[in-house]
C-alpha positions as a Markdown table, in Angstrom:
| # | Residue | x | y | z |
|---|---|---|---|---|
| 1 | Unk | -188.6 | 107.1 | -23.9 |
| 2 | Unk | -187.3 | 105.4 | -26.8 |
| 3 | Unk | -188.7 | 107.9 | -29.0 |
| 4 | Unk | -187.2 | 110.6 | -27.1 |
| 5 | Unk | -183.9 | 108.8 | -27.0 |
| 6 | Unk | -184.2 | 108.4 | -30.8 |
| 7 | Unk | -185.0 | 112.0 | -31.2 |
| 8 | Unk | -182.3 | 112.9 | -28.8 |
| 9 | Unk | -180.0 | 110.7 | -30.8 |
| 10 | Unk | -181.2 | 112.0 | -34.1 |
| 11 | Unk | -180.8 | 115.6 | -32.7 |
| 12 | Unk | -177.4 | 114.7 | -31.5 |
| 13 | Unk | -176.3 | 113.4 | -35.0 |
| 14 | Unk | -178.0 | 116.4 | -36.4 |
| 15 | Unk | -176.1 | 118.7 | -33.9 |
| 16 | Unk | -172.9 | 116.6 | -34.6 |
| 17 | Unk | -173.3 | 116.9 | -38.2 |
| 18 | Unk | -174.2 | 120.6 | -38.1 |
| 19 | Unk | -171.3 | 121.1 | -35.5 |
| 20 | Unk | -169.1 | 119.0 | -37.8 |
| 21 | Unk | -170.0 | 121.1 | -40.9 |
| 22 | Unk | -169.6 | 124.2 | -38.8 |
| 23 | Unk | -166.2 | 123.0 | -37.8 |
| 24 | Unk | -165.3 | 122.1 | -41.6 |
| 25 | Unk | -166.5 | 125.6 | -42.5 |
| 26 | Unk | -164.4 | 127.2 | -39.6 |
| 27 | Unk | -161.5 | 124.9 | -40.5 |
| 28 | Unk | -161.8 | 126.0 | -44.0 |
| 29 | Unk | -162.1 | 129.6 | -43.2 |
| 30 | Unk | -159.2 | 129.3 | -40.9 |
| 31 | Unk | -157.3 | 127.7 | -43.4 |
| 32 | Unk | -158.2 | 130.2 | -46.1 |
| 33 | Unk | -157.6 | 133.0 | -43.4 |
| 34 | Unk | -154.2 | 131.3 | -42.7 |
| 35 | Unk | -153.3 | 131.0 | -46.3 |
| 36 | Unk | -154.3 | 134.6 | -46.7 |
| 37 | Unk | -152.2 | 135.6 | -43.9 |
| 38 | Unk | -149.4 | 133.4 | -45.2 |
| 39 | Unk | -149.6 | 134.9 | -48.7 |
| 40 | Unk | -149.7 | 138.5 | -47.0 |
| 41 | Unk | -146.8 | 137.5 | -44.8 |
| 42 | Unk | -144.9 | 136.1 | -47.7 |
| 43 | Unk | -145.6 | 139.2 | -49.8 |
| 44 | Unk | -144.5 | 141.5 | -46.8 |
| 45 | Unk | -141.5 | 139.4 | -46.4 |
| 46 | Unk | -140.7 | 139.6 | -50.2 |
| 47 | Unk | -141.1 | 143.4 | -50.0 |
| 48 | Unk | -139.1 | 143.7 | -47.0 |
| 49 | Unk | -136.4 | 141.6 | -48.6 |
| 50 | Unk | -136.5 | 143.7 | -51.6 |
| 51 | Unk | -136.4 | 146.9 | -49.5 |
| 52 | Unk | -133.4 | 145.4 | -47.7 |
| 53 | Unk | -131.8 | 144.8 | -50.8 |
| 54 | Unk | -132.7 | 148.2 | -52.2 |
| 55 | Unk | -131.2 | 149.7 | -48.9 |
| 56 | Unk | -128.3 | 147.6 | -49.2 |
| 57 | Unk | -127.7 | 148.8 | -52.8 |
| 58 | Unk | -128.4 | 152.5 | -51.8 |
| 59 | Unk | -125.9 | 152.1 | -48.8 |
| 60 | Unk | -123.5 | 150.7 | -51.3 |
| 61 | Unk | -124.2 | 153.6 | -53.5 |
| 62 | Unk | -124.2 | 156.0 | -50.9 |
| 63 | Unk | -120.7 | 154.6 | -49.3 |
| 64 | Unk | -119.1 | 154.6 | -53.0 |
| 65 | Unk | -120.4 | 158.2 | -53.6 |
| 66 | Unk | -118.9 | 159.2 | -50.1 |
| 67 | Unk | -115.6 | 157.4 | -50.6 |
| 68 | Unk | -115.4 | 159.1 | -54.2 |
| 69 | Unk | -116.4 | 162.8 | -52.7 |
| 70 | Unk | -113.9 | 162.1 | -50.0 |
| 71 | Unk | -111.1 | 161.1 | -52.4 |
| 72 | Unk | -111.8 | 164.4 | -54.5 |
| 73 | Unk | -111.7 | 166.5 | -51.4 |
| 74 | Unk | -108.4 | 164.8 | -50.4 |
| 75 | Unk | -107.1 | 165.5 | -54.1 |
| 76 | Unk | -108.4 | 169.0 | -53.9 |
| 77 | Unk | -106.9 | 169.5 | -50.7 |
| 78 | Unk | -103.6 | 168.1 | -51.9 |
| 79 | Unk | -103.9 | 170.2 | -54.9 |
| 80 | Unk | -104.7 | 173.5 | -53.0 |
| 81 | Unk | -101.5 | 172.7 | -50.6 |
| 82 | Unk | -99.4 | 172.0 | -53.7 |
| 83 | Unk | -100.7 | 175.3 | -55.3 |
| 84 | Unk | -99.9 | 177.2 | -52.0 |
| 85 | Unk | -96.7 | 175.8 | -51.6 |
| 86 | Unk | -96.0 | 176.9 | -55.2 |
| 87 | Unk | -97.2 | 180.3 | -54.7 |
| 88 | Unk | -95.3 | 180.8 | -51.3 |
| 89 | Unk | -92.2 | 179.6 | -53.3 |
| 90 | Unk | -93.1 | 182.3 | -56.2 |
| 91 | Unk | -93.6 | 185.0 | -53.6 |
| 92 | Unk | -90.4 | 184.0 | -51.8 |
| 93 | Unk | -88.4 | 184.1 | -55.2 |
| 94 | Unk | -90.1 | 187.3 | -56.2 |
| 95 | Unk | -89.1 | 188.8 | -52.8 |
| 96 | Unk | -85.5 | 187.7 | -53.3 |
| 97 | Unk | -85.5 | 189.2 | -56.9 |
| 98 | Unk | -86.9 | 192.2 | -55.6 |
| 99 | Unk | -84.4 | 192.6 | -52.9 |
| 100 | Unk | -81.6 | 191.9 | -55.4 |
| 101 | Unk | -83.0 | 194.5 | -57.9 |
| 102 | Unk | -83.4 | 197.1 | -55.0 |
| 103 | Unk | -79.8 | 196.3 | -53.8 |
| 104 | Unk | -78.5 | 196.5 | -57.5 |
| 105 | Unk | -80.4 | 199.8 | -58.2 |
| 106 | Unk | -79.5 | 201.3 | -54.8 |
| 107 | Unk | -75.7 | 200.5 | -55.5 |
| 108 | Unk | -76.0 | 201.8 | -59.0 |
| 109 | Unk | -77.7 | 205.2 | -57.6 |
| 110 | Unk | -75.1 | 205.5 | -55.1 |
| 111 | Unk | -72.2 | 204.9 | -57.6 |
| 112 | Unk | -74.1 | 207.6 | -59.9 |
| 113 | Unk | -74.7 | 209.8 | -57.3 |
| 114 | Unk | -71.0 | 209.6 | -56.2 |
| 115 | Unk | -69.9 | 210.1 | -59.9 |
| 116 | Unk | -72.5 | 213.1 | -60.3 |
| 117 | Unk | -71.3 | 214.6 | -57.1 |
| 118 | Unk | -67.4 | 214.2 | -58.2 |
| 119 | Unk | -68.4 | 215.6 | -61.6 |
| 120 | Unk | -70.4 | 218.4 | -60.0 |
| 121 | Unk | -67.3 | 219.3 | -57.8 |
| 122 | Unk | -65.1 | 218.8 | -61.0 |
| 123 | Unk | -67.4 | 221.4 | -62.8 |
| 124 | Unk | -67.5 | 223.6 | -59.9 |
| 125 | Unk | -63.7 | 223.9 | -59.8 |
| 126 | Unk | -63.5 | 224.2 | -63.5 |
| 127 | Unk | -66.2 | 227.2 | -63.3 |
| 128 | Unk | -64.2 | 228.8 | -60.6 |
| 129 | Unk | -60.9 | 228.3 | -62.7 |
| 130 | Unk | -62.8 | 229.7 | -65.7 |
| 131 | Unk | -64.2 | 232.8 | -63.6 |
| 132 | Unk | -60.5 | 233.4 | -62.2 |
| 133 | Unk | -59.3 | 233.2 | -65.8 |
| 134 | Unk | -62.3 | 235.4 | -67.2 |
| 135 | Unk | -61.6 | 237.9 | -64.3 |
| 136 | Unk | -57.7 | 237.9 | -65.2 |
| 137 | Unk | -58.7 | 238.1 | -69.0 |
| 138 | Unk | -61.1 | 240.9 | -68.3 |
| 139 | Unk | -58.4 | 242.7 | -66.3 |
| 140 | Unk | -55.8 | 242.1 | -69.2 |
| 141 | Unk | -58.5 | 243.4 | -71.6 |
| 142 | Unk | -59.2 | 246.5 | -69.4 |
| 143 | Unk | -55.2 | 247.2 | -69.3 |
| 144 | Unk | -54.9 | 246.4 | -73.1 |
| 145 | Unk | -57.9 | 248.8 | -73.8 |
| 146 | Unk | -56.3 | 251.6 | -71.5 |
| 147 | Unk | -52.9 | 251.0 | -73.3 |
| 148 | Unk | -54.6 | 251.3 | -76.5 |
| 149 | Unk | -56.4 | 254.5 | -75.3 |
| 150 | Unk | -53.2 | 255.7 | -74.1 |
| 151 | Unk | -51.4 | 254.9 | -77.4 |
| 152 | Unk | -54.5 | 256.6 | -79.2 |
| 153 | Unk | -54.0 | 259.6 | -77.2 |
| 154 | Unk | -50.2 | 259.4 | -77.6 |
| 155 | Unk | -50.9 | 259.1 | -81.3 |
| 156 | Unk | -53.4 | 262.2 | -81.3 |
| 157 | Unk | -50.8 | 264.1 | -79.0 |
| 158 | Unk | -48.0 | 263.4 | -81.4 |
| 159 | Unk | -50.3 | 264.0 | -84.6 |
| 160 | Unk | -51.0 | 267.5 | -82.9 |
| 161 | Unk | -47.5 | 268.0 | -82.4 |
| 162 | Unk | -46.6 | 266.8 | -86.1 |
| 163 | Unk | -49.2 | 269.3 | -87.3 |
| 164 | Unk | -48.1 | 272.0 | -85.0 |
| 165 | Unk | -44.4 | 271.5 | -86.2 |
| 166 | Unk | -45.7 | 271.2 | -89.8 |
| 167 | Unk | -47.4 | 274.7 | -89.4 |
| 168 | Unk | -44.3 | 276.0 | -87.5 |
| 169 | Unk | -42.1 | 274.6 | -90.2 |
| 170 | Unk | -44.3 | 276.0 | -93.1 |
| 171 | Unk | -44.2 | 279.4 | -91.3 |
| 172 | Unk | -40.6 | 279.2 | -90.6 |
| 173 | Unk | -39.6 | 278.4 | -94.1 |
| 174 | Unk | -40.7 | 280.8 | -96.9 |
| 175 | Unk | -41.8 | 279.2 | -99.8 |
| 176 | Unk | -39.3 | 280.1 | -102.6 |
| 177 | Unk | -40.8 | 282.0 | -105.5 |
| 178 | Unk | -40.5 | 280.5 | -108.9 |
């Protein structure tokens, strides 16, 4: 029995050593595993921190670009509104100038039309006066031509009378003989 006890104690010691060795190996494996997990976790944490820092930088860049684009858009809108206002003012000014020019030209046209109508009326009256004067002059010319013709006829008649008288005189007065 003592031998059994010794054997049993020896086995217990062997098992205890084996268990202690296994425990040490397990603890070593657990520590290595834990160290590996800690290193992995630490790497992931650093990667996460880098990603968060990168995200923060990207977000800041995005916000900065967004603010710049919004400012450019507001500037463009303001410039467009200013250009639109200038264009509207230019169009209004052109309309005013156009209306003034139309009014001036209409007035000038009306004045010239009235002047031309007066001139046409004056010329019509002058033409009528000239036609009347021409008719009177033609009548006077006709009368003068008739008087001239009558005068010529009278001259011819008197010439005939003179010739007749000359012939009679020649016949009545014998020519003296020398």
